[in-house]
Amino acid sequence: MSNYQARLGLYIAGEWLGPEGRATQDVLDPATGQVNAALPLATAADLDTALDAADRGFKAWRVTAPEARAALLMKAAVLLRERAGDLGRIATLEQGKPFDEAKGEALYAAALLDFHAAEGLRVYGRVLQRPSGTRSLVLHQPIGPVAAFCAWNFPIMNVVRKIAPALAAGCSIIIKPSEETAGSACEVMRCFQDAGIPGDVAQCVFGVPDQVSRHLLASPVTRKLSFTGSVPVGKHLAKLAAETLMATTMELGGHGPVMVFDDCDLDRTLDTLVATKFRNAGQVCIAPTRFHVQRGVYDAFAAGFAERTRALKVGSGLEKGVQMGPMANARRPDAIAAMVEDARSIGARVLAGGGERASGGGFFYEPTVLADVPLTARAMNDEPFGPLALLNPFDTVDEAIAEANRLPYGLAAYCFTENGRRQNRLGDEIEAGMVAINNVRLSWVDSPFGGVKDSGYGSEDGPEGVKAHLVTKTVHMT
Ligand code: NAD
């Protein structure tokens, strides 16, 4: 992108602010490790300007007709679709995922906008009839300015998933996306700007994450925190938010258990699971991670999984036919290498990958499959967030459920069995916000997305996503 550098900036009160007088941070290409551009970081004064604007923007936007708000969101969706190719190229350049995945992410983000635009029209109240003939009214009103922080793994979609429900509900928002994928976020903001959404309603800043979050969360202007990222950062931010008792939505990490039973359709199960495991180089909060396979099909499953994994084409996401790109930053391959070494040292068998950096330069790590991984291995307890599949056998459904529920995470779980009674039991007893049975699709614009336990609380998407940006008021009329 020839003008990539020029298009990076802070979007505050409708103005694009560049590096003049501000510290900067390099944005890298993970396929090469080279610098793409320098990103300006917000000063404390910039954040105060953004807070003042968010306060102003909220006062006007909350009384804007829902139909007018919906029309602007749908216009932004049209622009996202028109620009999906450019957005996809930028996302690949700074995050590494294959171009088709990145373009698909932009199209999904457009669908999210359309859904939320319509959902914003369906905020209904309630009338309570009283014996005397008087009434009480139950009203749902926008909660106020939102501070949102999101991670680099879906650099387009994560940003839209925060902004769409806030704006549909009538809130203003200041978002701090990941500095590492700033170009994608800036292009998303241009879609909102070009659609005519007021510049004090949707704003975007970058900075030193801890400084930005402390500043925005300490302000009385901010009434809601929405965060997508790791469990430790989520817990830290929830404590900051507790100081002002603001509402919070926490979309945190996971450690997706997959339960594969003897009666599944093995080839179909393997095809979908291998593709899903290594999508976005495994850097997905709902990624399938721990594969618990019933003993009767364990060996066949392990052999089929390893064979399919070895056949994956790894390389730059801009190269045609590449199925897995580099990891998003230099921290991730090191983290995965340490987990693999730890598991191997206590007896795990390496069936595929396991150490060689798959390509010259950049932040690559081979797609890796480990079998017979002791439960004490770090990878069996901490979220790998990378191209690492962990395989272990089980015998009974009780054992599978106990293992699925063993960890404090509770985001996504997957089950493969043709037995209807067992499907119901798994759906009921697995401690997760989302369970997929005989499929791997957990994200739909109209269904709530979120976790339980350490994976967070509150839902995004579906009607629940808009509700999370509303407060309830009761008006008693005599
Ligand atoms: P990290 O926890 O350092 O950062 C995750 C994100 O949170 C980044 O975008 C970062 O800018 C932001 N962040 C960090 N500290 C913050 C603060 N004090 N205030 C506001 N924002 C802050 O982790 P990482 O090394 O970038 O990524 C690895 C871990 O992140 C993984 O283990 C995974 O659990 C988690 N992660 C989860 C998701 C998800 O969708 N749930 C997405 C990306 C990363």
Coordinates of C-alpha atoms and ligand atoms in Angstrom, one line a residue:
M1 CA 0.0 0.0 0.0
S2 CA 1.8 3.1 -1.2
N3 CA -0.2 5.5 1.1
Y4 CA -0.4 3.1 4.1
Q5 CA 1.8 5.4 6.2
A6 CA -0.2 8.5 5.4
R7 CA -3.5 6.8 6.3
L8 CA -2.4 5.8 9.8
G9 CA -3.6 8.2 12.5
L10 CA -5.8 8.9 15.5
Y11 CA -9.4 9.7 14.6
I12 CA -10.5 12.1 17.3
A13 CA -13.5 14.5 17.1
G14 CA -13.8 13.9 13.4
E15 CA -10.1 14.9 12.7
W16 CA -7.2 12.6 11.6
L17 CA -4.2 13.4 13.7
G18 CA -0.7 12.4 12.6
P19 CA 2.7 11.9 14.3
E20 CA 3.6 15.6 14.7
G21 CA 4.4 16.1 18.4
R22 CA 3.5 12.5 19.3
A23 CA 5.5 9.4 20.1
T24 CA 5.2 6.7 17.5
Q25 CA 5.2 2.9 17.4
D26 CA 6.3 0.8 14.4
V27 CA 3.7 -1.4 12.7
L28 CA 5.4 -4.6 11.3
D29 CA 4.7 -7.0 8.5
P30 CA 4.6 -10.4 10.3
A31 CA 5.5 -12.3 7.1
T32 CA 8.9 -10.5 6.9
G33 CA 9.4 -8.8 10.3
Q34 CA 10.0 -5.6 8.4
V35 CA 8.5 -2.2 9.4
N36 CA 5.4 -1.2 7.4
A37 CA 5.0 2.3 9.0
A38 CA 5.1 4.4 12.1
L39 CA 1.9 4.8 14.1
P40 CA 1.2 8.0 16.2
L41 CA 0.3 7.4 19.8
A42 CA -2.2 9.5 21.7
T43 CA -1.1 11.9 24.4
A44 CA -3.1 12.5 27.6
A45 CA -4.4 15.8 26.0
D46 CA -5.6 13.8 22.9
L47 CA -7.5 11.4 25.2
D48 CA -9.2 14.3 27.0
T49 CA -10.2 15.8 23.6
A50 CA -11.7 12.4 22.7
L51 CA -13.6 12.2 26.0
D52 CA -15.1 15.6 25.6
A53 CA -16.1 14.8 22.1
A54 CA -17.6 11.4 23.2
D55 CA -19.7 13.2 25.8
R56 CA -20.9 15.7 23.2
G57 CA -21.5 13.0 20.6
F58 CA -23.5 10.9 23.0
K59 CA -25.9 13.8 23.8
A60 CA -26.7 14.3 20.2
W61 CA -26.7 10.6 19.0
R62 CA -28.9 9.3 21.8
V63 CA -31.7 11.6 20.5
T64 CA -31.1 10.9 16.9
A65 CA -34.0 8.8 15.4
P66 CA -33.1 5.1 15.4
E67 CA -34.0 4.9 11.8
A68 CA -31.5 7.6 11.0
R69 CA -28.8 5.8 13.0
A70 CA -29.7 2.6 11.2
A71 CA -29.4 4.2 7.8
L72 CA -25.9 5.5 8.6
L73 CA -24.8 2.1 9.8
M74 CA -26.1 0.4 6.7
K75 CA -24.2 3.0 4.6
A76 CA -21.0 2.1 6.4
A77 CA -21.8 -1.6 5.7
V78 CA -22.0 -0.8 1.9
L79 CA -18.6 0.9 2.1
L80 CA -17.0 -2.0 3.9
R81 CA -18.3 -4.4 1.2
E82 CA -17.0 -2.1 -1.6
R83 CA -13.6 -1.8 0.1
A84 CA -13.3 -5.4 1.3
G85 CA -10.4 -6.2 -1.0
D86 CA -8.3 -3.2 0.1
L87 CA -9.2 -3.8 3.7
G88 CA -8.2 -7.5 3.3
R89 CA -4.8 -6.6 1.8
I90 CA -4.1 -4.2 4.7
A91 CA -5.1 -6.8 7.3
T92 CA -2.9 -9.4 5.7
L93 CA 0.0 -7.0 5.5
E94 CA -0.1 -6.2 9.2
Q95 CA -1.7 -9.3 10.8
G96 CA -0.5 -12.1 8.5
K97 CA -3.7 -14.1 7.8
P98 CA -4.3 -15.4 4.2
F99 CA -5.9 -12.7 2.0
D100 CA -9.1 -14.6 1.4
E101 CA -9.6 -15.0 5.2
A102 CA -9.0 -11.2 5.7
K103 CA -11.4 -10.2 2.9
G104 CA -14.0 -12.6 4.3
E105 CA -13.5 -10.9 7.7
A106 CA -14.4 -7.5 6.1
L107 CA -17.5 -9.0 4.5
Y108 CA -18.6 -10.5 7.8
A109 CA -18.0 -7.2 9.5
A110 CA -20.4 -5.6 6.9
A111 CA -23.0 -8.3 7.8
L112 CA -22.6 -7.4 11.5
L113 CA -23.3 -3.8 10.7
D114 CA -26.4 -4.6 8.8
F115 CA -27.7 -6.8 11.6
H116 CA -27.1 -4.2 14.3
A117 CA -28.6 -1.5 12.3
A118 CA -31.8 -3.5 12.2
E119 CA -31.5 -4.6 15.8
G120 CA -31.3 -0.9 17.0
L121 CA -34.9 -0.5 15.7
R122 CA -36.1 -3.3 18.0
V123 CA -35.4 -1.7 21.4
Y124 CA -38.8 -2.0 22.9
G125 CA -40.0 -0.9 26.3
R126 CA -43.0 -2.2 28.3
V127 CA -46.2 -0.6 29.7
L128 CA -47.4 -1.9 33.1
Q129 CA -51.1 -1.3 33.7
R130 CA -51.9 -0.4 37.3
P131 CA -55.3 -1.1 39.1
S132 CA -56.0 2.5 39.4
G133 CA -55.8 2.9 35.6
T134 CA -52.4 4.6 35.9
R135 CA -49.3 3.2 34.3
S136 CA -45.6 2.4 34.8
L137 CA -43.3 2.5 31.8
V138 CA -40.2 0.4 31.5
L139 CA -37.7 2.2 29.2
H140 CA -34.4 1.0 27.8
Q141 CA -32.0 3.8 27.2
P142 CA -28.4 4.0 25.8
I143 CA -26.0 3.5 28.7
G144 CA -23.6 6.3 27.6
P145 CA -20.1 6.7 26.1
V146 CA -18.3 3.4 25.7
A147 CA -14.5 2.7 26.0
A148 CA -13.6 -0.4 24.0
F149 CA -10.3 -2.2 23.6
C150 CA -9.8 -5.1 21.2
A151 CA -7.0 -7.4 20.1
W152 CA -5.2 -7.9 16.8
N153 CA -6.5 -11.3 15.8
F154 CA -9.5 -10.1 13.8
P155 CA -8.3 -6.5 13.0
I156 CA -11.4 -5.6 11.0
M157 CA -14.2 -7.6 12.6
N158 CA -13.2 -7.0 16.3
V159 CA -13.4 -3.2 15.7
V160 CA -16.8 -3.4 14.1
R161 CA -18.1 -5.9 16.7
K162 CA -17.5 -3.2 19.3
I163 CA -18.7 -0.1 17.4
A164 CA -21.9 -1.6 15.8
P165 CA -23.9 -2.5 18.9
A166 CA -22.8 0.7 20.7
L167 CA -24.0 3.0 17.9
A168 CA -27.1 0.9 17.3
A169 CA -28.1 1.4 20.9
G170 CA -27.5 5.1 20.8
C171 CA -24.1 5.3 22.5
S172 CA -20.9 7.0 21.5
I173 CA -17.7 5.1 21.6
I174 CA -13.9 5.5 21.8
I175 CA -12.1 2.4 20.6
K176 CA -8.5 1.5 21.1
P177 CA -7.8 -1.3 18.7
S178 CA -4.4 -3.1 18.8
E179 CA -1.5 -0.9 17.7
E180 CA -0.1 -3.9 15.9
T181 CA -3.0 -3.9 13.4
A182 CA -3.7 -0.1 13.3
G183 CA -4.1 0.2 9.5
S184 CA -7.1 -2.1 9.3
A185 CA -8.8 -0.1 12.1
C186 CA -8.1 3.2 10.4
E187 CA -9.7 2.0 7.2
V188 CA -12.8 0.7 9.1
M189 CA -13.0 4.2 10.7
R190 CA -12.9 5.8 7.3
C191 CA -16.0 3.7 6.3
F192 CA -17.8 5.2 9.3
Q193 CA -16.6 8.7 8.5
D194 CA -17.5 8.4 4.8
A195 CA -20.9 7.0 5.7
G196 CA -21.6 10.3 7.6
I197 CA -21.4 9.0 11.1
P198 CA -20.5 12.0 13.3
G199 CA -16.8 12.2 14.2
D200 CA -17.6 12.6 17.9
V201 CA -19.8 9.5 18.0
A202 CA -17.2 6.9 16.8
Q203 CA -13.6 7.7 17.6
C204 CA -10.4 5.7 17.4
V205 CA -7.2 6.1 19.4
F206 CA -3.9 4.2 19.7
G207 CA -1.3 4.5 22.5
V208 CA 0.4 2.7 25.3
P209 CA -2.4 0.3 26.2
D210 CA -2.2 0.6 30.0
Q211 CA -2.0 4.4 29.9
V212 CA -5.0 4.7 27.5
S213 CA -7.2 2.3 29.4
R214 CA -6.4 3.9 32.8
H215 CA -7.2 7.3 31.4
L216 CA -10.4 6.4 29.7
L217 CA -11.7 4.2 32.5
A218 CA -11.0 6.8 35.2
S219 CA -13.1 9.4 33.4
P220 CA -16.7 10.0 34.6
V221 CA -17.7 10.4 31.0
T222 CA -17.1 6.7 30.3
R223 CA -20.1 4.5 31.2
K224 CA -19.2 1.2 29.8
L225 CA -16.1 -0.9 29.1
S226 CA -16.0 -3.5 26.4
F227 CA -12.8 -5.6 26.0
T228 CA -11.7 -8.4 23.8
G229 CA -8.3 -9.9 24.7
S230 CA -6.5 -12.1 27.2
V231 CA -7.8 -13.2 30.6
P232 CA -5.1 -11.4 32.7
V233 CA -5.7 -8.1 30.9
G234 CA -9.4 -8.6 31.2
K235 CA -9.2 -9.1 34.9
H236 CA -7.0 -6.0 35.3
L237 CA -9.4 -3.9 33.3
A238 CA -12.4 -5.2 35.2
K239 CA -10.8 -4.0 38.4
L240 CA -10.3 -0.6 37.0
A241 CA -13.9 -0.5 35.8
A242 CA -15.1 -1.5 39.3
E243 CA -13.7 1.9 40.6
T244 CA -16.6 3.7 38.8
L245 CA -19.0 0.7 38.8
M246 CA -19.3 0.9 35.0
A247 CA -20.9 -1.9 33.0
T248 CA -18.6 -4.3 31.4
T249 CA -18.5 -6.8 28.6
M250 CA -15.5 -9.2 28.7
E251 CA -14.7 -11.4 25.7
L252 CA -11.6 -13.2 26.9
G253 CA -9.5 -16.2 26.0
G254 CA -10.5 -19.9 25.7
H255 CA -9.1 -23.4 25.5
G256 CA -11.6 -25.0 23.3
P257 CA -12.2 -28.7 24.1
V258 CA -13.2 -31.0 21.2
M259 CA -14.9 -34.3 22.1
V260 CA -14.8 -36.8 19.2
F261 CA -16.8 -40.0 19.7
D262 CA -16.4 -43.4 18.1
D263 CA -19.6 -42.9 16.1
C264 CA -18.7 -39.7 14.3
D265 CA -18.2 -39.3 10.6
L266 CA -14.4 -39.4 10.9
D267 CA -13.3 -38.0 7.5
R268 CA -15.7 -35.2 7.6
T269 CA -14.8 -34.4 11.2
L270 CA -11.1 -34.4 10.4
D271 CA -11.5 -32.2 7.3
T272 CA -13.4 -29.5 9.2
L273 CA -11.3 -29.7 12.4
V274 CA -7.9 -29.4 10.7
A275 CA -9.1 -26.4 8.7
T276 CA -10.6 -24.7 11.8
K277 CA -7.7 -25.4 14.1
F278 CA -5.2 -23.7 11.8
R279 CA -7.4 -20.8 10.6
N280 CA -5.7 -17.5 11.4
A281 CA -2.7 -19.7 12.6
G282 CA -4.7 -20.8 15.6
Q283 CA -5.0 -17.2 16.9
V284 CA -8.7 -17.4 17.6
C285 CA -10.3 -17.2 21.0
I286 CA -12.8 -20.0 20.0
A287 CA -10.1 -22.2 18.3
P288 CA -10.4 -25.9 18.9
T289 CA -7.4 -26.7 21.1
R290 CA -7.7 -29.9 23.3
F291 CA -8.9 -32.8 21.1
H292 CA -10.3 -35.6 23.3
V293 CA -10.9 -38.6 21.1
Q294 CA -12.7 -41.8 22.1
R295 CA -10.3 -44.7 22.2
G296 CA -11.9 -46.7 19.3
V297 CA -11.0 -44.0 16.8
Y298 CA -8.0 -42.3 18.5
D299 CA -5.2 -43.8 16.4
A300 CA -7.1 -43.2 13.1
F301 CA -8.0 -39.7 14.2
A302 CA -4.4 -38.9 15.2
A303 CA -3.0 -40.3 11.9
G304 CA -5.5 -38.4 9.8
F305 CA -5.0 -35.2 11.7
A306 CA -1.3 -35.3 11.3
E307 CA -1.4 -36.2 7.6
R308 CA -3.8 -33.3 6.9
T309 CA -1.7 -30.9 9.0
R310 CA 1.5 -31.8 7.2
A311 CA -0.2 -31.1 3.8
L312 CA -1.1 -27.5 4.8
K313 CA 0.6 -24.8 2.7
V314 CA 2.3 -22.2 4.9
G315 CA 3.6 -18.9 3.7
S316 CA 2.9 -15.2 3.2
G317 CA -0.8 -14.5 3.4
L318 CA -0.6 -12.5 0.1
E319 CA 0.7 -15.6 -1.7
K320 CA -2.0 -17.5 -3.6
G321 CA -3.0 -20.9 -2.2
V322 CA -1.5 -20.3 1.2
Q323 CA -3.6 -21.8 4.0
M324 CA -1.8 -20.6 7.0
G325 CA 0.3 -17.4 7.3
P326 CA 2.8 -16.2 10.0
M327 CA 1.7 -15.5 13.5
A328 CA 0.8 -11.9 14.2
N329 CA 3.8 -10.9 16.2
A330 CA 7.2 -12.0 17.4
R331 CA 5.8 -13.0 20.9
R332 CA 3.6 -15.8 19.6
P333 CA 6.1 -18.2 17.9
D334 CA 8.3 -18.0 21.0
A335 CA 5.3 -18.7 23.3
I336 CA 4.3 -21.8 21.2
A337 CA 7.9 -23.0 21.0
A338 CA 8.1 -22.9 24.8
M339 CA 4.8 -24.8 25.2
V340 CA 5.9 -27.5 22.7
E341 CA 9.3 -28.0 24.4
D342 CA 7.6 -28.2 27.8
A343 CA 5.1 -30.9 26.6
R344 CA 7.7 -32.8 24.7
S345 CA 10.0 -32.9 27.8
I346 CA 7.3 -34.7 29.8
G347 CA 6.4 -37.3 27.2
A348 CA 4.1 -35.8 24.5
R349 CA 4.6 -37.3 21.1
V350 CA 5.2 -34.9 18.1
L351 CA 3.0 -36.1 15.2
A352 CA 3.5 -33.1 12.9
G353 CA 5.6 -29.8 13.0
G354 CA 7.1 -29.1 16.3
G355 CA 9.8 -26.6 16.0
E356 CA 11.1 -25.7 12.6
R357 CA 10.1 -22.2 11.5
A358 CA 8.2 -23.0 8.4
S359 CA 9.5 -20.2 6.2
G360 CA 12.4 -17.8 6.0
G361 CA 12.0 -14.5 8.0
G362 CA 8.8 -13.4 9.7
F363 CA 7.0 -14.8 12.7
F364 CA 6.3 -18.3 11.4
Y365 CA 5.7 -21.4 13.4
E366 CA 4.9 -24.8 11.8
P367 CA 1.4 -26.2 12.2
T368 CA 2.0 -28.7 15.0
V369 CA 0.2 -31.8 16.4
L370 CA 1.1 -33.3 19.8
A371 CA -0.4 -36.6 21.0
D372 CA -0.6 -38.2 24.5
V373 CA 0.0 -34.8 26.1
P374 CA 0.1 -35.1 30.0
L375 CA -2.5 -32.9 31.7
T376 CA 0.4 -31.2 33.6
A377 CA 1.8 -29.8 30.3
R378 CA 1.5 -26.0 30.2
A379 CA -0.2 -26.2 26.9
M380 CA -3.0 -28.3 28.4
N381 CA -3.7 -25.5 30.9
D382 CA -2.8 -22.2 29.4
E383 CA -4.3 -20.9 26.1
P384 CA -1.8 -21.6 23.3
F385 CA -3.3 -19.1 20.9
G386 CA -1.3 -20.6 18.0
P387 CA -1.1 -23.5 15.5
L388 CA -0.9 -26.2 18.2
A389 CA -3.3 -29.2 18.4
L390 CA -3.2 -31.4 21.5
L391 CA -4.6 -34.9 21.2
N392 CA -5.5 -37.3 24.0
P393 CA -7.8 -40.4 24.3
F394 CA -10.8 -41.0 26.5
D395 CA -13.2 -43.9 27.2
T396 CA -16.5 -42.7 28.6
V397 CA -18.7 -39.7 28.1
D398 CA -18.4 -38.9 31.8
E399 CA -14.6 -38.7 31.4
A400 CA -14.9 -36.4 28.3
I401 CA -17.3 -34.0 30.1
A402 CA -15.0 -33.9 33.2
E403 CA -12.0 -33.1 31.0
A404 CA -13.9 -30.5 29.0
N405 CA -14.9 -28.7 32.3
R406 CA -11.5 -29.1 34.0
L407 CA -10.1 -25.7 33.1
P408 CA -11.3 -22.3 34.3
Y409 CA -11.9 -21.3 30.7
G410 CA -15.5 -21.6 29.3
L411 CA -15.8 -20.0 25.9
A412 CA -16.2 -22.6 23.0
A413 CA -16.6 -26.4 22.9
Y414 CA -17.1 -28.8 20.0
C415 CA -18.6 -32.3 20.0
F416 CA -18.7 -34.8 17.2
T417 CA -21.2 -37.7 17.7
E418 CA -24.3 -39.0 15.9
N419 CA -26.0 -40.1 19.1
G420 CA -28.9 -37.7 19.8
R421 CA -29.2 -38.4 23.5
R422 CA -25.5 -37.8 24.0
Q423 CA -25.6 -34.6 22.0
N424 CA -28.3 -33.2 24.4
R425 CA -26.2 -34.2 27.4
L426 CA -23.1 -32.5 26.0
G427 CA -25.1 -29.4 25.2
D428 CA -26.5 -29.3 28.7
E429 CA -23.4 -30.2 30.8
I430 CA -20.4 -28.5 29.1
E431 CA -19.4 -25.3 30.8
A432 CA -19.0 -23.0 27.8
G433 CA -20.8 -20.0 26.4
M434 CA -21.0 -21.7 23.0
V435 CA -21.2 -25.4 22.0
A436 CA -21.0 -26.7 18.4
I437 CA -22.3 -30.2 17.7
N438 CA -21.1 -31.8 14.5
N439 CA -19.9 -28.5 13.1
V440 CA -17.4 -25.7 13.9
R441 CA -19.4 -22.5 13.2
L442 CA -20.0 -20.6 16.4
S443 CA -20.1 -17.0 15.1
W444 CA -23.3 -15.8 13.5
V445 CA -24.4 -12.2 13.5
D446 CA -27.7 -13.0 15.1
S447 CA -26.6 -15.3 17.9
P448 CA -24.9 -14.3 21.2
F449 CA -21.2 -14.7 21.3
G450 CA -19.4 -14.9 24.6
G451 CA -18.1 -17.0 27.4
V452 CA -18.5 -18.1 31.0
K453 CA -16.0 -18.6 33.9
D454 CA -12.6 -17.0 33.1
S455 CA -13.6 -16.5 29.5
G456 CA -15.6 -13.5 30.5
Y457 CA -19.1 -12.3 30.8
G458 CA -21.7 -10.5 28.7
S459 CA -22.5 -11.4 25.1
E460 CA -21.7 -9.7 21.8
D461 CA -23.9 -10.0 18.6
G462 CA -27.5 -11.0 18.5
P463 CA -30.1 -9.0 20.4
E464 CA -27.9 -9.4 23.5
G465 CA -25.2 -7.3 22.0
V466 CA -27.4 -4.2 21.8
K467 CA -29.0 -4.9 25.2
A468 CA -25.6 -4.8 26.7
H469 CA -25.4 -1.1 25.8
L470 CA -28.7 -0.2 27.4
V471 CA -29.9 0.7 30.9
T472 CA -33.4 0.2 32.2
K473 CA -35.4 3.0 33.7
T474 CA -38.9 2.7 35.2
V475 CA -41.2 5.7 35.1
H476 CA -44.3 5.4 37.4
M477 CA -47.1 7.7 36.2
T478 CA -50.1 8.6 38.3
Ligands
NAD1 P1 -2.0 -9.2 25.6 O1 -2.8 -9.6 26.6 O2 -0.7 -8.5 25.9 O3 -2.8 -8.2 24.6 C1 -4.0 -8.6 24.0 C2 -4.7 -7.2 23.6 O4 -5.0 -6.5 24.7 C3 -3.8 -6.4 22.7 O5 -4.5 -5.9 21.6 C4 -3.4 -5.2 23.6 O6 -3.2 -4.0 22.9 C5 -4.5 -5.1 24.6 N1 -4.0 -4.7 25.9 C6 -3.0 -5.2 26.6 N2 -2.9 -4.6 27.8 C7 -3.9 -3.7 27.9 C8 -4.3 -2.7 28.8 N3 -3.7 -2.6 30.0 N4 -5.4 -1.9 28.5 C9 -6.0 -2.1 27.3 N5 -5.7 -2.9 26.4 C10 -4.6 -3.7 26.6 O7 -1.6 -10.5 24.7 P2 -0.9 -10.7 23.3 O8 0.5 -11.3 23.6 O9 -1.1 -9.6 22.4 O10 -1.8 -11.9 22.8 C11 -1.8 -13.1 23.4 C12 -2.9 -13.4 24.3 O11 -4.0 -12.6 24.1 C13 -3.4 -14.8 24.1 O12 -2.9 -15.7 25.1 C14 -4.9 -14.7 24.1 O13 -5.5 -15.2 25.3 C15 -5.2 -13.3 24.1 N6 -6.0 -12.8 23.0 C16 -7.4 -13.1 23.0 C17 -8.2 -12.7 22.0 C18 -9.7 -13.0 22.0 O14 -10.3 -12.9 21.0 N7 -10.2 -13.4 23.1 C19 -7.6 -12.0 20.9 C20 -6.3 -11.7 20.9 C21 -5.5 -12.1 22.0

